[in-house]
């Protein structure tokens, strides 16, 4: 998150221009958005969570089950957060997509580069020594991620509900379906 926030701080105008260009070149329909959060209950004011000003974007999914997976403290993906902050609880937020605020959409994995050619971001990411190509591709294919620009107004709040109040799938099934297979195998000792 810190690296991505730094990229937005240092290159935000260029990222926003590219997102607008992509929306014009490869328009996408933005459906309902869901965000799974692991946070301390003390951060929630009734059913509202204030956006952290340091965060320059928010990550959502068009798949509610993905958000449920990120919000469930018992999921494999939550192990590290739960280790660092054992009192976290899971919350789910629901939102509507605003095309003007989208910075990334999972359907933009193939970027037009002219002459009818495209650049596949998963292939490009695989050239970076710090990125696991397989995991990048897996995440793009399974998480249906939509990254949205941070709210412009300080103090903006989002509505959240405890994960227990949501109808979510079985966490073992979600772990099996959404965890990057090599990581899942390592977790299970296979």
Short mmCIF file of C-alpha atoms in Angstrom, two decimals:
data_model
loop_
_atom_site.label_atom_id
_atom_site.label_comp_id
_atom_site.label_asym_id
_atom_site.label_seq_id
_atom_site.Cartn_x
_atom_site.Cartn_y
_atom_site.Cartn_z
CA UNK A 1 0.00 0.00 0.00
CA UNK A 2 2.76 2.47 0.90
CA UNK A 3 4.50 1.90 -2.46
CA UNK A 4 1.25 2.41 -4.36
CA UNK A 5 0.44 5.56 -2.37
CA UNK A 6 3.93 6.88 -3.19
CA UNK A 7 3.33 6.20 -6.89
CA UNK A 8 0.07 8.14 -6.69
CA UNK A 9 1.74 11.00 -4.82
CA UNK A 10 4.63 11.18 -7.31
CA UNK A 11 2.78 10.37 -10.54
CA UNK A 12 -0.93 10.94 -9.77
CA UNK A 13 -1.63 13.37 -12.64
CA UNK A 14 -0.10 10.98 -15.20
CA UNK A 15 -1.93 7.98 -13.74
CA UNK A 16 -5.22 9.89 -13.87
CA UNK A 17 -4.58 10.95 -17.50
CA UNK A 18 -3.84 7.33 -18.46
CA UNK A 19 -7.01 6.14 -16.70
CA UNK A 20 -9.10 8.71 -18.59
CA UNK A 21 -7.44 7.63 -21.85
CA UNK A 22 -8.12 3.95 -21.09
CA UNK A 23 -11.73 4.71 -20.24
CA UNK A 24 -12.07 6.44 -23.63
CA UNK A 25 -10.22 3.67 -25.54
CA UNK A 26 -11.55 0.68 -23.62
CA UNK A 27 -14.74 1.86 -21.90
CA UNK A 28 -15.97 -0.41 -19.15
CA UNK A 29 -19.26 -0.58 -17.35
CA UNK A 30 -18.72 -0.17 -13.63
CA UNK A 31 -21.06 -2.36 -11.64
CA UNK A 32 -21.69 -2.48 -7.92
CA UNK A 33 -18.44 -2.32 -5.98
CA UNK A 34 -17.52 -4.06 -2.74
CA UNK A 35 -14.63 -3.50 -0.38
CA UNK A 36 -13.54 -5.84 2.38
CA UNK A 37 -11.75 -4.28 5.33
CA UNK A 38 -10.01 -5.55 8.44
CA UNK A 39 -10.08 -2.78 11.02
CA UNK A 40 -10.31 -2.23 14.74
CA UNK A 41 -13.91 -1.61 15.86
CA UNK A 42 -12.76 1.63 17.52
CA UNK A 43 -12.14 3.08 14.03
CA UNK A 44 -15.81 2.70 13.14
CA UNK A 45 -18.22 5.45 14.18
CA UNK A 46 -21.57 3.62 14.25
CA UNK A 47 -21.50 2.36 10.63
CA UNK A 48 -19.07 4.91 9.19
CA UNK A 49 -15.34 4.76 8.54
CA UNK A 50 -13.34 7.86 7.73
CA UNK A 51 -11.04 7.65 4.71
CA UNK A 52 -7.37 7.80 5.73
CA UNK A 53 -5.87 10.94 4.12
CA UNK A 54 -2.56 9.12 3.48
CA UNK A 55 -4.35 6.68 1.16
CA UNK A 56 -4.35 8.05 -2.39
CA UNK A 57 -6.71 5.41 -3.79
CA UNK A 58 -9.13 2.71 -2.69
CA UNK A 59 -9.32 -0.83 -4.00
CA UNK A 60 -12.71 -2.43 -4.63
CA UNK A 61 -14.00 -5.57 -6.32
CA UNK A 62 -16.97 -6.15 -8.58
CA UNK A 63 -17.27 -9.56 -6.86
CA UNK A 64 -18.84 -9.43 -3.39
CA UNK A 65 -17.27 -12.77 -2.46
CA UNK A 66 -13.77 -11.33 -3.05
CA UNK A 67 -14.59 -8.49 -0.64
CA UNK A 68 -15.94 -11.03 1.86
CA UNK A 69 -12.67 -12.97 1.57
CA UNK A 70 -10.58 -9.87 2.31
CA UNK A 71 -12.88 -8.92 5.21
CA UNK A 72 -12.94 -12.30 6.94
CA UNK A 73 -10.38 -12.38 9.77
CA UNK A 74 -10.17 -16.17 9.38
CA UNK A 75 -9.19 -16.14 5.70
CA UNK A 76 -5.70 -17.08 4.58
CA UNK A 77 -5.24 -13.60 3.12
CA UNK A 78 -5.88 -12.11 6.59
CA UNK A 79 -3.17 -14.03 8.49
CA UNK A 80 -0.56 -11.28 8.39
CA UNK A 81 -2.96 -8.48 9.35
CA UNK A 82 -4.41 -10.58 12.16
CA UNK A 83 -0.87 -11.30 13.42
CA UNK A 84 -0.01 -7.59 13.45
CA UNK A 85 -3.36 -6.39 14.78
CA UNK A 86 -5.13 -9.23 16.63
CA UNK A 87 -8.23 -7.17 17.50
CA UNK A 88 -9.33 -6.48 13.93
CA UNK A 89 -12.83 -7.32 12.78
CA UNK A 90 -14.12 -7.68 9.26
CA UNK A 91 -16.28 -5.06 7.58
CA UNK A 92 -17.82 -4.79 4.15
CA UNK A 93 -18.50 -1.60 2.25
CA UNK A 94 -20.68 -1.30 -0.84
CA UNK A 95 -20.43 1.44 -3.41
CA UNK A 96 -21.28 2.57 -6.89
CA UNK A 97 -18.62 3.07 -9.48
CA UNK A 98 -17.98 6.52 -10.89
CA UNK A 99 -16.25 6.22 -14.29
CA UNK A 100 -14.47 9.55 -13.77
CA UNK A 101 -12.74 8.30 -10.62
CA UNK A 102 -11.58 4.88 -11.88
CA UNK A 103 -7.80 4.50 -12.01
CA UNK A 104 -7.74 0.80 -12.93
CA UNK A 105 -10.26 -1.78 -14.02
CA UNK A 106 -9.58 -5.51 -14.22
CA UNK A 107 -10.67 -5.53 -17.89
CA UNK A 108 -7.72 -3.27 -18.78
CA UNK A 109 -5.08 -6.00 -18.60
CA UNK A 110 -4.49 -5.60 -22.36
CA UNK A 111 -3.53 -1.99 -23.10
CA UNK A 112 -3.80 -0.71 -26.70
CA UNK A 113 -0.42 0.58 -27.93
CA UNK A 114 -1.29 1.46 -31.54
CA UNK A 115 -1.29 -0.36 -34.84
CA UNK A 116 -3.86 -2.83 -33.53
CA UNK A 117 -1.34 -4.15 -31.00
CA UNK A 118 -1.73 -4.45 -27.24
CA UNK A 119 0.58 -4.67 -24.25
CA UNK A 120 -0.46 -7.31 -21.75
CA UNK A 121 0.20 -5.91 -18.28
CA UNK A 122 0.67 -9.38 -16.81
CA UNK A 123 3.53 -10.00 -19.27
CA UNK A 124 5.00 -6.55 -18.55
CA UNK A 125 4.69 -7.13 -14.80
CA UNK A 126 6.55 -10.43 -15.21
CA UNK A 127 9.58 -8.48 -16.40
CA UNK A 128 9.85 -6.65 -13.08
CA UNK A 129 12.14 -8.56 -10.70
CA UNK A 130 9.96 -7.77 -7.68
CA UNK A 131 6.68 -9.06 -9.13
CA UNK A 132 5.60 -12.68 -9.29
CA UNK A 133 4.12 -12.92 -12.81
CA UNK A 134 1.89 -15.86 -11.90
CA UNK A 135 0.51 -14.15 -8.81
CA UNK A 136 -0.12 -10.90 -10.71
CA UNK A 137 -2.06 -12.78 -13.40
CA UNK A 138 -3.95 -14.84 -10.79
CA UNK A 139 -5.00 -11.71 -8.90
CA UNK A 140 -6.18 -9.97 -12.09
CA UNK A 141 -8.19 -13.02 -13.09
CA UNK A 142 -9.79 -13.75 -9.71
CA UNK A 143 -10.18 -10.49 -7.81
CA UNK A 144 -12.13 -8.40 -10.38
CA UNK A 145 -10.41 -5.35 -8.93
CA UNK A 146 -11.40 -1.76 -9.58
CA UNK A 147 -9.08 0.91 -8.17
CA UNK A 148 -10.70 4.27 -7.52
CA UNK A 149 -9.09 7.64 -6.84
CA UNK A 150 -9.16 8.77 -3.22
CA UNK A 151 -11.94 11.11 -2.12
CA UNK A 152 -11.10 14.74 -2.75
CA UNK A 153 -12.71 16.07 0.44
CA UNK A 154 -10.92 15.50 3.77
CA UNK A 155 -13.07 13.66 6.29
CA UNK A 156 -14.99 11.68 3.66
CA UNK A 157 -16.63 8.64 5.21
CA UNK A 158 -17.79 5.32 3.79
CA UNK A 159 -20.56 3.14 5.16
CA UNK A 160 -19.42 -0.21 6.53
CA UNK A 161 -21.23 -3.21 7.96
CA UNK A 162 -19.75 -5.99 10.10
CA UNK A 163 -19.02 -9.01 7.92
CA UNK A 164 -21.26 -11.13 10.16
CA UNK A 165 -24.29 -9.20 8.86
CA UNK A 166 -23.47 -10.05 5.24
CA UNK A 167 -24.27 -13.19 3.31
CA UNK A 168 -20.84 -14.46 2.40
CA UNK A 169 -19.60 -17.80 1.18
CA UNK A 170 -17.84 -20.41 3.28
CA UNK A 171 -14.34 -19.17 4.12
CA UNK A 172 -12.67 -22.49 3.31
CA UNK A 173 -14.29 -22.46 -0.14
CA UNK A 174 -13.24 -18.82 -0.67
CA UNK A 175 -9.66 -19.61 0.42
CA UNK A 176 -9.56 -22.54 -2.02
CA UNK A 177 -11.00 -20.47 -4.89
CA UNK A 178 -9.17 -17.17 -4.39
CA UNK A 179 -5.77 -17.91 -2.85
CA UNK A 180 -2.87 -18.01 -5.31
CA UNK A 181 -2.33 -21.80 -5.72
CA UNK A 182 1.42 -21.92 -4.80
CA UNK A 183 0.69 -19.88 -1.67
CA UNK A 184 -2.28 -22.09 -0.80
CA UNK A 185 -0.13 -25.22 -1.22
CA UNK A 186 2.54 -23.73 1.06
CA UNK A 187 -0.08 -22.82 3.68
CA UNK A 188 -1.52 -26.32 3.58
CA UNK A 189 1.93 -27.94 3.61
CA UNK A 190 1.34 -29.71 0.30
#
